[in-house]
Amino acid sequence: MCALVKVGSKRLCSVLSSLNSLSLRRFCSTLAPGSIHPTAIVHPNAVLGQGISIGPFCTVGSTVKVGNGCQLYPGSHIFGNSEVGERCVLMTGAVVGDDLPGRTLLGCNNIIGHHAVVGVKCQDLKYKSGDECFLEVGDNNDIREHTSIHRSSKSSDTTVIGNNNLIMGSCHIAHDCKIGNNIIFANNTLLAGHVVVEDYAHTAGAVVVHQFCHVGSFSFIGGGSVIAQDVPKYMMVAGERAELRGLNLEGLRRHGFTAQEIRSLRTAYQKIFMPAEISKGFDERLADMEMRDELAHISVVCSMVQSIRDSFEGKRRGICKFRHWNGS
């Protein structure tokens, strides 16, 4: 069996025909930090940090930068103008970057799951071949198996993933999306282009989000939902054409909202969406809420009301309907 090749060496051994799958797994399990397996293809111009492990049959392209302490499991690949921060892990079959103009940037401590594809060309038909496209991923993200995250569709925009997110298996994040921090996407959450998801949002499985929609912070989307309009902050939605189902009370409690804040949000929600008097229109109810002394000075209530108002500005899509919502 060939000896390990030290980091920085340009020597590549030929694939050993006698290396069966069992011995390959055993050999990979003992791959030491600061080593490159002889079957890996690492371009001599690639910039490699200290303590990197690159397993069998991996590929590292000519314009790639890999930070200290990264691990590339067998059959993982980094292509194009890509930079991978320190202590990232690429599981078997993972692909980062593409041979396209632009750049893919990963922060530190990210895990790219088995056969996940991160930083490849978008699926937007408006994308013009040769245009620069970009993806930026923050730190401490767990991107699980078979997930796809695409670069932007134009040089003036960037697909952005924040920090500390859990993106479960088979999710899709399309071009030009803006994903915040501390978000959980359950399996098969599918985001179309230009979707914005704010901090601490949470989706259940098999959720579909229409292009250009906004999902507010601390909101929850029920399983199997189709989101065709915005989800305001702190709210829970569900349904084949998702409707508001109240506040995300459990999520608010788990994230440390006080009892007073939750009571205030419930009062505000009821007065906006479940009014005792149905003679007033939606805009009037919002205006009344902003004038109420007992609620107007509470920051979470102001934030919720502003989130609702923002959804009706410019080219935004409005908010998900409430089943008993009258006059709008």
Short mmCIF file of N, CA and C in Angstrom, two decimals, residues 114-118 143-149 167-173:
data_model
loop_
_atom_site.label_atom_id
_atom_site.label_comp_id
_atom_site.label_asym_id
_atom_site.label_seq_id
_atom_site.Cartn_x
_atom_site.Cartn_y
_atom_site.Cartn_z
N HIS A 114 -23.25 14.23 3.04
CA HIS A 114 -23.05 13.26 1.95
C HIS A 114 -23.82 13.69 0.70
N HIS A 115 -23.08 13.85 -0.38
CA HIS A 115 -23.64 14.15 -1.71
C HIS A 115 -24.39 15.48 -1.75
N ALA A 116 -24.13 16.35 -0.82
CA ALA A 116 -24.67 17.72 -0.91
C ALA A 116 -23.89 18.49 -1.97
N VAL A 117 -24.58 19.45 -2.60
CA VAL A 117 -23.98 20.25 -3.67
C VAL A 117 -24.14 21.71 -3.30
N VAL A 118 -23.03 22.39 -3.08
CA VAL A 118 -23.04 23.75 -2.56
C VAL A 118 -22.22 24.66 -3.46
N ILE A 143 -25.06 21.29 7.00
CA ILE A 143 -25.79 21.15 5.74
C ILE A 143 -25.81 19.67 5.40
N ARG A 144 -26.96 19.05 5.52
CA ARG A 144 -27.02 17.60 5.50
C ARG A 144 -27.12 17.03 4.09
N GLU A 145 -27.25 15.70 4.04
CA GLU A 145 -27.11 14.93 2.81
C GLU A 145 -28.10 15.36 1.72
N HIS A 146 -27.57 15.39 0.51
CA HIS A 146 -28.35 15.64 -0.71
C HIS A 146 -28.98 17.03 -0.77
N THR A 147 -28.52 17.94 0.04
CA THR A 147 -28.98 19.33 -0.05
C THR A 147 -28.30 20.02 -1.22
N SER A 148 -29.01 20.95 -1.86
CA SER A 148 -28.42 21.76 -2.94
C SER A 148 -28.58 23.24 -2.61
N ILE A 149 -27.49 23.99 -2.74
CA ILE A 149 -27.49 25.43 -2.51
C ILE A 149 -26.81 26.07 -3.70
N ILE A 167 -29.60 22.64 8.20
CA ILE A 167 -30.31 22.45 6.93
C ILE A 167 -30.35 20.94 6.69
N MET A 168 -31.49 20.34 6.95
CA MET A 168 -31.60 18.88 6.94
C MET A 168 -31.59 18.33 5.51
N GLY A 169 -31.66 17.01 5.43
CA GLY A 169 -31.47 16.32 4.17
C GLY A 169 -32.43 16.73 3.07
N SER A 170 -31.89 16.79 1.84
CA SER A 170 -32.67 17.01 0.62
C SER A 170 -33.35 18.36 0.55
N CYS A 171 -32.84 19.34 1.27
CA CYS A 171 -33.36 20.70 1.12
C CYS A 171 -32.77 21.36 -0.13
N HIS A 172 -33.45 22.40 -0.59
CA HIS A 172 -32.95 23.17 -1.73
C HIS A 172 -33.06 24.66 -1.43
N ILE A 173 -31.96 25.38 -1.62
CA ILE A 173 -31.93 26.83 -1.47
C ILE A 173 -31.49 27.40 -2.80
#
